XYZ file of C-alpha atoms in Angstrom:
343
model
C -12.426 9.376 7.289
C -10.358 12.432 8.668
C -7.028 13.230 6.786
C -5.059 11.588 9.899
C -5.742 8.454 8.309
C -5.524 8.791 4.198
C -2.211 8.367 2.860
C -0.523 9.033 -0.627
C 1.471 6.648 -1.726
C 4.119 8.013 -4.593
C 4.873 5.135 -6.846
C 2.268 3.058 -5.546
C 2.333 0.917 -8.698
C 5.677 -0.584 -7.961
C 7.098 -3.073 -6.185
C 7.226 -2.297 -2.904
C 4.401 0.466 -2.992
C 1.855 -1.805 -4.374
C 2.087 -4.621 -1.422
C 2.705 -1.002 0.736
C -0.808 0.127 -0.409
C -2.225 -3.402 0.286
C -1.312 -3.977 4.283
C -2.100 0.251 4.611
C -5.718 -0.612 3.111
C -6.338 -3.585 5.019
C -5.162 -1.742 8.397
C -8.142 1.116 7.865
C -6.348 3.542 5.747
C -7.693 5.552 2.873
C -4.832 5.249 0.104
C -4.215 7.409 -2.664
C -2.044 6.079 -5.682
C 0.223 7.852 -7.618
C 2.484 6.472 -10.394
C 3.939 7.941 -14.001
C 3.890 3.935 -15.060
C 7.152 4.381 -16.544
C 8.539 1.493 -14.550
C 5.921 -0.426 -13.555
C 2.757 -1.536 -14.334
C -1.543 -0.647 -14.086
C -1.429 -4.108 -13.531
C -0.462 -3.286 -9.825
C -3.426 -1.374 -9.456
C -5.637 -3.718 -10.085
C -4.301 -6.357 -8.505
C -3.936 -4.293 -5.261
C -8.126 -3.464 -5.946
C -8.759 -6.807 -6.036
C -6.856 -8.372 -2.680
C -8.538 -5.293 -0.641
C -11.956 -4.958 -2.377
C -11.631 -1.593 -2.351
C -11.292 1.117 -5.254
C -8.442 2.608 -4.418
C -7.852 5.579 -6.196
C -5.377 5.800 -8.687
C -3.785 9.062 -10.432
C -1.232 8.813 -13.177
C 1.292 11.757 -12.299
C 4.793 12.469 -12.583
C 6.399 13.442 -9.067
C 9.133 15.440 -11.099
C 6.313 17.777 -12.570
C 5.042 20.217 -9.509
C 2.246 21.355 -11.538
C 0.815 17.749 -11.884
C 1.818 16.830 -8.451
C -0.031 20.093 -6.904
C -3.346 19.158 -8.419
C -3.394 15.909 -6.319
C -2.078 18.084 -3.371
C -5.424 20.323 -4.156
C -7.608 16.994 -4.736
C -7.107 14.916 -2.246
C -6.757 15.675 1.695
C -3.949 13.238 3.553
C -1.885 13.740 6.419
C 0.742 11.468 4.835
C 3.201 10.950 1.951
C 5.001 7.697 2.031
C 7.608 8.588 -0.972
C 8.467 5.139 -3.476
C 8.727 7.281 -6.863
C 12.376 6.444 -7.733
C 14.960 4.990 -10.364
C 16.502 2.027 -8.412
C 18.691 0.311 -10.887
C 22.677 0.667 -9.656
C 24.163 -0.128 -12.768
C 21.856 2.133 -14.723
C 22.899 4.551 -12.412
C 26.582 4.442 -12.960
C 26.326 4.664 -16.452
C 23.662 7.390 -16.602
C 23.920 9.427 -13.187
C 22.673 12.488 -14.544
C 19.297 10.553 -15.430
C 19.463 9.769 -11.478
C 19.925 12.502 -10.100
C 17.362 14.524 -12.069
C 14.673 11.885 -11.374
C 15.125 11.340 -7.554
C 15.815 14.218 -6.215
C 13.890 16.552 -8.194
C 10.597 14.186 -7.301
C 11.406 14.151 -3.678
C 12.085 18.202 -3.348
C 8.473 18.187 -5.271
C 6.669 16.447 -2.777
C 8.865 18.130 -0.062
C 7.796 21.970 -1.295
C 4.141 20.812 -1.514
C 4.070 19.309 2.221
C 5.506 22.774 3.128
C 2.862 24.327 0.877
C -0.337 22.508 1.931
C 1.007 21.595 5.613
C 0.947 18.324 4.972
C 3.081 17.424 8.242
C 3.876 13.349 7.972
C 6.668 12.182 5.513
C 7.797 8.689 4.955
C 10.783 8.111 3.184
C 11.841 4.853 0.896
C 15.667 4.433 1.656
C 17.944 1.611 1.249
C 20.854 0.032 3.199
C 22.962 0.856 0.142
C 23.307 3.967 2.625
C 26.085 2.332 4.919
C 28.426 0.899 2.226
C 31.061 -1.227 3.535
C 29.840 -0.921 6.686
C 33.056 -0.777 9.309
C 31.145 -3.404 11.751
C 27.912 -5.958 11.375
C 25.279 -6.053 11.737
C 24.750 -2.620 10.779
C 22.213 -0.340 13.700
C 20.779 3.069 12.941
C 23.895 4.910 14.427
C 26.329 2.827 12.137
C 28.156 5.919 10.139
C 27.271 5.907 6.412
C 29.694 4.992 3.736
C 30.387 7.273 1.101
C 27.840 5.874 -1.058
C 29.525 3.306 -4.130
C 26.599 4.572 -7.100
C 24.849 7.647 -7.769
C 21.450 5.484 -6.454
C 23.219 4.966 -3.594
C 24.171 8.875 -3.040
C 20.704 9.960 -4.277
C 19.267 7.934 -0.799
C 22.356 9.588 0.981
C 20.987 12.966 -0.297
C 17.225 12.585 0.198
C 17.530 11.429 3.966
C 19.794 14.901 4.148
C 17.432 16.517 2.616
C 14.420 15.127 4.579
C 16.410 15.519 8.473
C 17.255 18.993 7.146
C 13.504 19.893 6.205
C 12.364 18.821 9.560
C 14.846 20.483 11.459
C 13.624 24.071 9.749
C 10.119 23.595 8.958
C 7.566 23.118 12.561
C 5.195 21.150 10.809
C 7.453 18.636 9.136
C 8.019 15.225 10.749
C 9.734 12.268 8.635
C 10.484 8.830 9.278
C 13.224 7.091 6.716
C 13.011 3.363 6.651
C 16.117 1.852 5.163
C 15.598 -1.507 3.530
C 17.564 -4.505 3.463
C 16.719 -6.830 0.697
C 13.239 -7.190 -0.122
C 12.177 -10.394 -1.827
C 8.607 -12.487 -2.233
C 5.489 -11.575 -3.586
C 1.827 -11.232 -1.801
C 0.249 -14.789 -0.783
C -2.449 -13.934 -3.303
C -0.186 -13.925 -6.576
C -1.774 -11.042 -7.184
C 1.062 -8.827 -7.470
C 4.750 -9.351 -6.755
C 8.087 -8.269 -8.325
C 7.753 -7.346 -11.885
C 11.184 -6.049 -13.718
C 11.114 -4.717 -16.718
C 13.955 -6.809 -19.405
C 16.733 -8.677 -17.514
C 16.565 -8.734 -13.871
C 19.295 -6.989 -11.731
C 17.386 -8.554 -8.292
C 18.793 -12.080 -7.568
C 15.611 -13.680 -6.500
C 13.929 -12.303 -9.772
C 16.484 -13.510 -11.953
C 16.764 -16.976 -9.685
C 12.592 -17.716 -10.794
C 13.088 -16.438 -14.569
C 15.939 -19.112 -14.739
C 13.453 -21.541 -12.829
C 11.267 -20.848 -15.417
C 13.200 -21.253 -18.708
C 13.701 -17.273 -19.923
C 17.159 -17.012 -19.033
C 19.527 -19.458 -19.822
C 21.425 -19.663 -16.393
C 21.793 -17.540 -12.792
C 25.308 -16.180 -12.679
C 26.629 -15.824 -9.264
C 28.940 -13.276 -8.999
C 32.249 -14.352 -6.655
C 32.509 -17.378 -4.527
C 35.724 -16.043 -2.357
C 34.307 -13.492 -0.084
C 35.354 -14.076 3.193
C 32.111 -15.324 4.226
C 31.518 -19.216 5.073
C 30.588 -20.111 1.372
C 32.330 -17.861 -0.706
C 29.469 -15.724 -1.739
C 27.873 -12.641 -0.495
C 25.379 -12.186 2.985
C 22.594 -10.427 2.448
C 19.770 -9.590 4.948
C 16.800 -10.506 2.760
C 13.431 -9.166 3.818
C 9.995 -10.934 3.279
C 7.981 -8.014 1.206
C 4.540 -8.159 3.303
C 6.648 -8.206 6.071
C 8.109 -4.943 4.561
C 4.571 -3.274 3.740
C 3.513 -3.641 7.514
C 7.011 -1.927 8.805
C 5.133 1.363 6.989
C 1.978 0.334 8.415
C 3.485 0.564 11.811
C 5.891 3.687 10.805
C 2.586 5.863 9.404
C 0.816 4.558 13.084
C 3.779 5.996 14.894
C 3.641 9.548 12.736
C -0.206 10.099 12.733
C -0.368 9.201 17.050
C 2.084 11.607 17.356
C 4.079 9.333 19.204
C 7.841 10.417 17.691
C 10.353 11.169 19.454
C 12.201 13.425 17.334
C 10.807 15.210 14.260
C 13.305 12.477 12.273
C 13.718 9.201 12.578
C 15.047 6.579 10.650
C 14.782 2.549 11.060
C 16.145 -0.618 9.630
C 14.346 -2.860 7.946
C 15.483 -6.225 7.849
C 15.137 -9.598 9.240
C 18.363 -9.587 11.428
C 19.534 -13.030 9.742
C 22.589 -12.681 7.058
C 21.779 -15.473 4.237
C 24.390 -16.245 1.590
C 23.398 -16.054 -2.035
C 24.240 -20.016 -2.428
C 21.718 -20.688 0.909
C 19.197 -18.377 -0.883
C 19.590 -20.290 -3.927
C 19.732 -23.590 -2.341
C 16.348 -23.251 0.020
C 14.503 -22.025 -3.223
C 15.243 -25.114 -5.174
C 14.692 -27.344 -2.252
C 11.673 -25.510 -1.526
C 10.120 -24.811 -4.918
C 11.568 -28.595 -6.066
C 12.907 -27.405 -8.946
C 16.428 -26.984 -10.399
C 17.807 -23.647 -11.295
C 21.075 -23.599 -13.487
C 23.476 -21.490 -12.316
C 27.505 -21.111 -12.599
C 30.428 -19.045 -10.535
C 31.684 -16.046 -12.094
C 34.141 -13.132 -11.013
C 32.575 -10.778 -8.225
C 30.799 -7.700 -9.803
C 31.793 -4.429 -8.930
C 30.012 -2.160 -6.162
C 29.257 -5.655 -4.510
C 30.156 -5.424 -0.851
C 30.859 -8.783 0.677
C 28.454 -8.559 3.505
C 25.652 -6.454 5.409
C 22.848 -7.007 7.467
C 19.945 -5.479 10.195
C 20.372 -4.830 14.190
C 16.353 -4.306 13.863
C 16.725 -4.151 17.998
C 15.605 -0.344 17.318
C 12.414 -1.078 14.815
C 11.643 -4.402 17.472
C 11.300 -1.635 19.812
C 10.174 1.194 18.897
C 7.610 0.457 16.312
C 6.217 -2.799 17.385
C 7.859 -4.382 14.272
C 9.690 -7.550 13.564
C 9.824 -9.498 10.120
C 7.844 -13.415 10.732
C 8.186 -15.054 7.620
C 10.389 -17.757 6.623
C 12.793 -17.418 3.766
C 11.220 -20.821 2.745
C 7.454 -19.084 2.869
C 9.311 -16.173 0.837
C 10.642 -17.930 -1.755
C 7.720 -20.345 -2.243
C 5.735 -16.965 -2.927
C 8.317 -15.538 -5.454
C 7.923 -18.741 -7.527
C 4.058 -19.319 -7.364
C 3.862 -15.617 -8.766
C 6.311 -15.761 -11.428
C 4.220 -19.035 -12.259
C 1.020 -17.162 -12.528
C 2.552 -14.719 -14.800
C 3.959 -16.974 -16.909
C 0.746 -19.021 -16.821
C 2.864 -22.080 -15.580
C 1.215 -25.306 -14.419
């Protein structure tokens, strides 16, 4: 298979890059992992084996050391970098920016200087909707003006989509795509792999099945008098296969050489603002289970609402999210079963 379609996927173990690596496979890709493990799990790996059949390939690197990062530069030959490796945690971040900043934006200008270095021309960046704040009008499109950004997570997303436009406006044989997410929540139909957080949750639907299922005591949800029509927050939550194949279709665009522009950047969302009582509601109803919960003051950095105009990633990459919330958040549960080897 030709370097137009192999693909390195930094933090590939995680979360989203795990599922990513999954619907990439299964669409004819050759995938490369790489992952330092420090917040996630070989688990992934395997699991991610297993639903494609295939032996992926798997390298345990550290994006924020160049010297590890250019041996897999030197070993394997791929047209594309879809970039995961990240801290994500906003409250972490406020209380230890420094830990932030050195970790995301030293691994991103890593892979950036070896793309220049190896002309490797196809980047795909992992960015957030944290990017547009308290956005002035919803739903939020592609041309909505950013927010100055509420954590230093936030601002390191702010600062790598600045550093990515700015790459591709200097360098010829850079193009980049950012996709900022909305909420991403589920886990593969398989049970195979899924969301995995390391101690307490700071996800809702993660801490929503760990209440379901008895290790903590009871869901807090934080504010019920945002002006909203329950009281509590709107989120745009996004079914994570459905996620995985908006980078299947974003890594078509790059390698057909269909872009427009040398950067681009999409929402990724379902379109649909769901309250955190709905959420909570339609998993209980769904799942038939109760989850024990209580109202308590709003938490700062918490905007009240934000969601997707995906009109542009509809369009222009063939995209749209299908699943149900209720499909969703039957998933979550059946894999947070599994783990906890619940009948």
């Amino acid at each position: 298979m030709n370097a137009k379609n192999k693909v390195l996927i930094s933090g590939g173990a995680g979360y989203i890059g795990s599922h990513t690596a999954v619907e990439l496979s299964e669409a004819g890709y050759d995938v490369v992992i790489i992952d330092n493990l420090t917040n996630s799990e070989i688990n992934a790996i395997e699991g991610v084996r297993k639903i494609t059949g295939k032996d992926i390939p798997f390298e345990k690197v550290d994006t924020c050391d160049i010297n590890e990062l250019r041996k897999v530069f030197e070993k394997y030959d791929f047209d594309t970098v879809i970039h995961f490796a990240a801290y994500k945690a906003v409250g972490e971040s406020m209380a230890q920016p420094l830990k932030y900043y050195n970790n995301n934006l030293i691994s991103f200008l890593n892979i950036m200087e070896l793309m220049k270095e190896f002309d490797r021309p196809n980047i795909l960046f992992s960015s957030s909707a944290t990017v547009y704040g308290e956005a002035e009008s919803l739903p939020v499109t592609e041309q909505s003006p950013r927010q100055p950004a509420t954590s230093p997570y936030g601002n390191t997303k702010q600062m790598c989509e600045d550093i990515l436009r700015d790459s591709c406006r200097a360098y010829p044989g850079i193009y980049g795509i950012a996709l900022r997410y909305f909420n991403p929540i589920g886990a593969h139909p398989s049970s195979l792999i899924g969301e995995l957080p390391r101690g307490v949750p700071n996800n809702l639907v993660p801490f929503i099945t760990q209440t379901a299922a008895g290790i903590r005591e009871c869901l807090s949800v934080f504010g019920n008098d945002y002006d909203t029509p329950d009281g509590t927050c709107l989120r745009d939550y996004i079914d994570i296969v459905d996620l995985a194949k908006a980078h299947v279709a974003a890594v078509r665009r790059m390698t057909s050489g269909d872009m427009q522009e040398k950067y681009e950047i999409f929402n990724i969302g379902t379109g649909k603002p769901v309250s955190v009582l709905e959420l909570l509601t339609t998993f209980q109803e769904v799942n038939d289970i109760k989850v024990p919960h209580k109202m308590v003051d709003r938490r700062p950095g918490d905007v009240p609402a934000v969601w997707a105009n995906t009109d542009y990633a509809n369009h222009v990459l063939g995209w749209k999210a299908e699943r149900t919330l209720a499909e969703t958040l039957k998933s979550s549960w059946d894999w947070e079963k599994k783990i906890r080897k619940i009948q």
